[in-house]
PDB file of C-alpha atoms in Angstrom:
ATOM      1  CA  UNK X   1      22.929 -39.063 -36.340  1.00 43.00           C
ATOM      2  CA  UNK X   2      23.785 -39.231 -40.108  1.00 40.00           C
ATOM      3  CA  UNK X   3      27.556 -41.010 -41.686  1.00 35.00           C
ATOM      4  CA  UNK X   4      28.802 -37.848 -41.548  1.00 36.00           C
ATOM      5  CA  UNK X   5      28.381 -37.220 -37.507  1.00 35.00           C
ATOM      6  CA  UNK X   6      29.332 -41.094 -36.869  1.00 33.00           C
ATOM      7  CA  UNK X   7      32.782 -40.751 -38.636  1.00 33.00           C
ATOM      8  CA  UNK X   8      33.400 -37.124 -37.111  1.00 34.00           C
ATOM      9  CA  UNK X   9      32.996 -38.496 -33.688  1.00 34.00           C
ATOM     10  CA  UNK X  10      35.027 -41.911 -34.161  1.00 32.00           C
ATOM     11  CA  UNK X  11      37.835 -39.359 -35.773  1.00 35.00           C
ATOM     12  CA  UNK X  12      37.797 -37.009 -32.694  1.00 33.00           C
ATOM     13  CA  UNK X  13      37.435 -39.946 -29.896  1.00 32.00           C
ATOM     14  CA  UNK X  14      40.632 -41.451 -32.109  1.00 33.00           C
ATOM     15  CA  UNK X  15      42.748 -38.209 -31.450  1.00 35.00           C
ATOM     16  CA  UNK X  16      41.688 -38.051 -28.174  1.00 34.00           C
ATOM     17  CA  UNK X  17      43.130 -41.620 -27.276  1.00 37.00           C
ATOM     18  CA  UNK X  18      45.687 -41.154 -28.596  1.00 37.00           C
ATOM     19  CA  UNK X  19      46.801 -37.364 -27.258  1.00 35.00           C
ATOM     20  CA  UNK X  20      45.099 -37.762 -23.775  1.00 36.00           C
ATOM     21  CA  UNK X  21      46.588 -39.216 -20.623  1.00 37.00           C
ATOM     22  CA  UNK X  22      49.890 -41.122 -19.395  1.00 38.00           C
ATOM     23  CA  UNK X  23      50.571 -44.667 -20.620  1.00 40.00           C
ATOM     24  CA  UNK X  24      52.980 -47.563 -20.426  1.00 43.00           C
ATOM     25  CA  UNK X  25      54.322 -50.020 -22.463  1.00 40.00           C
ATOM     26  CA  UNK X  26      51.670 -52.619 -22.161  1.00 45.00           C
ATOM     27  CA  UNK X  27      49.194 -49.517 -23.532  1.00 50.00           C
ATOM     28  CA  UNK X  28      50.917 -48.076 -25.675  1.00 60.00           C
ATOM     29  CA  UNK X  29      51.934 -44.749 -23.912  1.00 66.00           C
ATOM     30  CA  UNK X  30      50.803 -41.551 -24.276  1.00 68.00           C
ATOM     31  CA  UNK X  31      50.116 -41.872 -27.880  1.00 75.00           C
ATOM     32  CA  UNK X  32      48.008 -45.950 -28.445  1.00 76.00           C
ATOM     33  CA  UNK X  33      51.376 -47.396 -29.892  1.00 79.00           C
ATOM     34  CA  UNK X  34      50.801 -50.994 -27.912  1.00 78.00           C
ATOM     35  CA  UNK X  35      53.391 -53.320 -28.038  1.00 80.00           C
ATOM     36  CA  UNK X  36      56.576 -51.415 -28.845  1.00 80.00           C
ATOM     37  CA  UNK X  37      58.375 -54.652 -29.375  1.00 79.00           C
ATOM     38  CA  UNK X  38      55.491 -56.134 -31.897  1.00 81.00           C
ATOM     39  CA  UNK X  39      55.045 -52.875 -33.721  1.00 81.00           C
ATOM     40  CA  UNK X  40      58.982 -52.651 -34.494  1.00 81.00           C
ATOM     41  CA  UNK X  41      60.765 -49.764 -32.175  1.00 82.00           C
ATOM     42  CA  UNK X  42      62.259 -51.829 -29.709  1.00 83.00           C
ATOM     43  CA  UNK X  43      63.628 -49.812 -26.828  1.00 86.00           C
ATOM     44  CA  UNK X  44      64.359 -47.023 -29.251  1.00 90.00           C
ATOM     45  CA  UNK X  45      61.554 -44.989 -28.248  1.00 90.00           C
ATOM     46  CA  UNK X  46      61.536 -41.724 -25.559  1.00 91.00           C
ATOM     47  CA  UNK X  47      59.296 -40.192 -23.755  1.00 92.00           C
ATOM     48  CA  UNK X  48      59.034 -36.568 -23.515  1.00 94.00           C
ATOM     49  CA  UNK X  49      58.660 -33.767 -21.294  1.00 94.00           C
ATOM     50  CA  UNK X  50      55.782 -31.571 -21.499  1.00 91.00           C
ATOM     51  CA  UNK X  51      58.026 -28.919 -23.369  1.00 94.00           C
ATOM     52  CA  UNK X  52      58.816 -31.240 -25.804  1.00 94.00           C
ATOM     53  CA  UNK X  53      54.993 -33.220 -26.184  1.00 91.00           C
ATOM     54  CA  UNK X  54      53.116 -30.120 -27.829  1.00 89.00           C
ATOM     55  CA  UNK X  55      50.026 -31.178 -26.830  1.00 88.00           C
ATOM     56  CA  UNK X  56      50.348 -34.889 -28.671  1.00 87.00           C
ATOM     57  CA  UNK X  57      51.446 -33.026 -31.701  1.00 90.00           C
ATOM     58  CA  UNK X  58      55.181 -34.699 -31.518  1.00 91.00           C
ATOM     59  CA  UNK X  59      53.603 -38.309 -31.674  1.00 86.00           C
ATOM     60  CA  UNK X  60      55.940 -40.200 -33.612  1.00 89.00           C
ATOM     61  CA  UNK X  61      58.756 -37.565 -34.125  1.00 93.00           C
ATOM     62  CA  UNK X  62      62.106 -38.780 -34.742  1.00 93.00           C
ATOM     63  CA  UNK X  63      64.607 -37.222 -32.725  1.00 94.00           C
ATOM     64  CA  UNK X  64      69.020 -38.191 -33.131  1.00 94.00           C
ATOM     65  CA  UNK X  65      70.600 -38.506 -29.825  1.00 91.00           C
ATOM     66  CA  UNK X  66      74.528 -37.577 -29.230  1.00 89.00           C
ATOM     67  CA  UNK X  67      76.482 -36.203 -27.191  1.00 85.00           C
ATOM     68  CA  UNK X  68      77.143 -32.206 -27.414  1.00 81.00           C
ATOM     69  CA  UNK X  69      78.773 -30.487 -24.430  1.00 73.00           C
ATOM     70  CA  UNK X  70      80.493 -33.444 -22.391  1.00 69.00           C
ATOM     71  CA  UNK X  71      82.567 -35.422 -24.384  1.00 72.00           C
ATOM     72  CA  UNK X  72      84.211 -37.290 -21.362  1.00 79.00           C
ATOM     73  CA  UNK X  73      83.010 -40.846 -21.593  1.00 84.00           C
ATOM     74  CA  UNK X  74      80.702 -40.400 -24.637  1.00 88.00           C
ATOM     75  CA  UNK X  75      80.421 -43.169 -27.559  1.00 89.00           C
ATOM     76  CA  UNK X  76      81.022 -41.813 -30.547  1.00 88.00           C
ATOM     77  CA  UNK X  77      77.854 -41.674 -33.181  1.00 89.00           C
ATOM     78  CA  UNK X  78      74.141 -41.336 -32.570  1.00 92.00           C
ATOM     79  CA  UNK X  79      71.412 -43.148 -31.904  1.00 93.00           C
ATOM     80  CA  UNK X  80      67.706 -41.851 -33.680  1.00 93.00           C
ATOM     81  CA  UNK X  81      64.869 -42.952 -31.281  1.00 93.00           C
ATOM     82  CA  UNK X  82      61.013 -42.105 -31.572  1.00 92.00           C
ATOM     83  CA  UNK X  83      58.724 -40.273 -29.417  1.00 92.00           C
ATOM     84  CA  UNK X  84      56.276 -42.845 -28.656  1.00 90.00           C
ATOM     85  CA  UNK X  85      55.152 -41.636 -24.996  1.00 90.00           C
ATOM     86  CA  UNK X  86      54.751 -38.844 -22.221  1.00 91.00           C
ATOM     87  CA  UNK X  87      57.263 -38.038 -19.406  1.00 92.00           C
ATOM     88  CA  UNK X  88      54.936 -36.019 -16.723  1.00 92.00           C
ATOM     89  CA  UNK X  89      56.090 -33.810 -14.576  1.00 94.00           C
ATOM     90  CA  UNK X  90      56.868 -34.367 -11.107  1.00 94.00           C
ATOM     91  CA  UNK X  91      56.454 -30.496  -9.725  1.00 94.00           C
ATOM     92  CA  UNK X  92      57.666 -31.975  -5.922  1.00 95.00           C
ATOM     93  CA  UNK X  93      61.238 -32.224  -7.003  1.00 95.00           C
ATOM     94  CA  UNK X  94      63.731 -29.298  -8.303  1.00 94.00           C
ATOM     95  CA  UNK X  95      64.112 -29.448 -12.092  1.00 92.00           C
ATOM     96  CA  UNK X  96      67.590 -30.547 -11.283  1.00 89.00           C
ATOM     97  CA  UNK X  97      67.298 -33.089  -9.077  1.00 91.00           C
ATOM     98  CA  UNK X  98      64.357 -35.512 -10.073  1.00 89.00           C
ATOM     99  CA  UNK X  99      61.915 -33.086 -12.035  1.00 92.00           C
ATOM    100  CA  UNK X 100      63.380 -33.866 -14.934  1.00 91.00           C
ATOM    101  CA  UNK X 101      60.147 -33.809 -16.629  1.00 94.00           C
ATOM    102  CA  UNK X 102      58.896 -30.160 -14.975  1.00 95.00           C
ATOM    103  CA  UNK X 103      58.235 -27.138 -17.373  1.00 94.00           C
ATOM    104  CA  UNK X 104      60.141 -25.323 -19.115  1.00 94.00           C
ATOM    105  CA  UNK X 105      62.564 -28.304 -19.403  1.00 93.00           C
ATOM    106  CA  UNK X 106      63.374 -29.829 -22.557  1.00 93.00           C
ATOM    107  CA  UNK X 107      63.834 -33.659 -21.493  1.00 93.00           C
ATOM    108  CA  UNK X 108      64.058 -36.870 -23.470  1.00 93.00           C
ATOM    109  CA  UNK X 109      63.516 -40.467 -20.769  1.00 92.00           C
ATOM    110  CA  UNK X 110      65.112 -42.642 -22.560  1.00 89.00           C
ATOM    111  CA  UNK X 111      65.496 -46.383 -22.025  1.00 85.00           C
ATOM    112  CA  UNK X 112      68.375 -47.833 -20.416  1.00 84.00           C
ATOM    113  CA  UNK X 113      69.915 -49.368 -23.337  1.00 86.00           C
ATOM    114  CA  UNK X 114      69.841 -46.392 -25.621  1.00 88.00           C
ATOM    115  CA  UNK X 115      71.362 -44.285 -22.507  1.00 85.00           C
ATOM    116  CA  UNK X 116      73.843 -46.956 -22.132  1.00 86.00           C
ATOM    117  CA  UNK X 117      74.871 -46.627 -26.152  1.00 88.00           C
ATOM    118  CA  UNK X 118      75.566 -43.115 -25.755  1.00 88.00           C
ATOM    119  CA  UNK X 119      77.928 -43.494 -23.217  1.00 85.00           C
ATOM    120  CA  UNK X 120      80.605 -45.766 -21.809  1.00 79.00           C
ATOM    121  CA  UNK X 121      79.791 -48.310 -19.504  1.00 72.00           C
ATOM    122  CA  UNK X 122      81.741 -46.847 -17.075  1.00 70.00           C
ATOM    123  CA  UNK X 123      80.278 -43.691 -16.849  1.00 71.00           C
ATOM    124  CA  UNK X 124      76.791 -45.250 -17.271  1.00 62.00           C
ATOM    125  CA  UNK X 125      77.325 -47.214 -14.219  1.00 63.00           C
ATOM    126  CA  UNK X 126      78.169 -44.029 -12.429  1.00 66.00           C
ATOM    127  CA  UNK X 127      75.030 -41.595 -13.725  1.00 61.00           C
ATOM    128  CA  UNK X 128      71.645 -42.292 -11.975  1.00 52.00           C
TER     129      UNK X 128
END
């Protein structure tokens, strides 16, 4: 195999680590990110739902976070987090009650303490 086939293969088995499969934060995710701490995001990061993950294609996508419909009990602001990971879908459970993940819906998993910056700590404490 010539230069040419070595770097075409080492550029196609990089996508494919980095698009393929369902991570955590000790590998990096979805997407090969490792450490989020070391590399700088923090918990800032979400995973999304298969609606949302086109395929890999949203690696690294910034998304802002507010509140839009129920105002009761948000913060006021935003919070800008990256999509660093995968949330898979769990086709057991009704979209509304623990397939939060499932097709067609449109889900960001976000950490606990950007969830808890969007909203008071008293209706934090009382969402699951």
């Amino acid at each position: 195999m010539n230069f040419l086939g070595y770097m075409a293969m080492l550029i196609f088995l990089t996508i494919s680590k980095n698009v393929e499969g369902y991570g955590t934060a000790w590998t990096g995710g979805a997407y090969g990110y490792g450490n989020l701490y070391i590399q700088g995001y923090g918990t800032n990061t979400t995973a999304l739902s298969i609606a949302l993950f086109n395929n890999g294609l949203s690696r690294g996508s910034f998304y802002e976070i507010k509140c839009a419909n129920e105002k009761k009990g948000c913060l006021p602001g935003s919070i800008i987090v990256t999509a660093t990971n995968f949330c898979p879908p769990n086709l057991a459970l009704p979209n509304d009650n623990g397939g939060w993940c499932n097709p067609p819906q449109q889900h960001f998993d976000l950490s606990q303490p950007v969830f808890s910056g969007l909203l008071s700590l008293q209706t934090a404490s009382t969402m699951r």
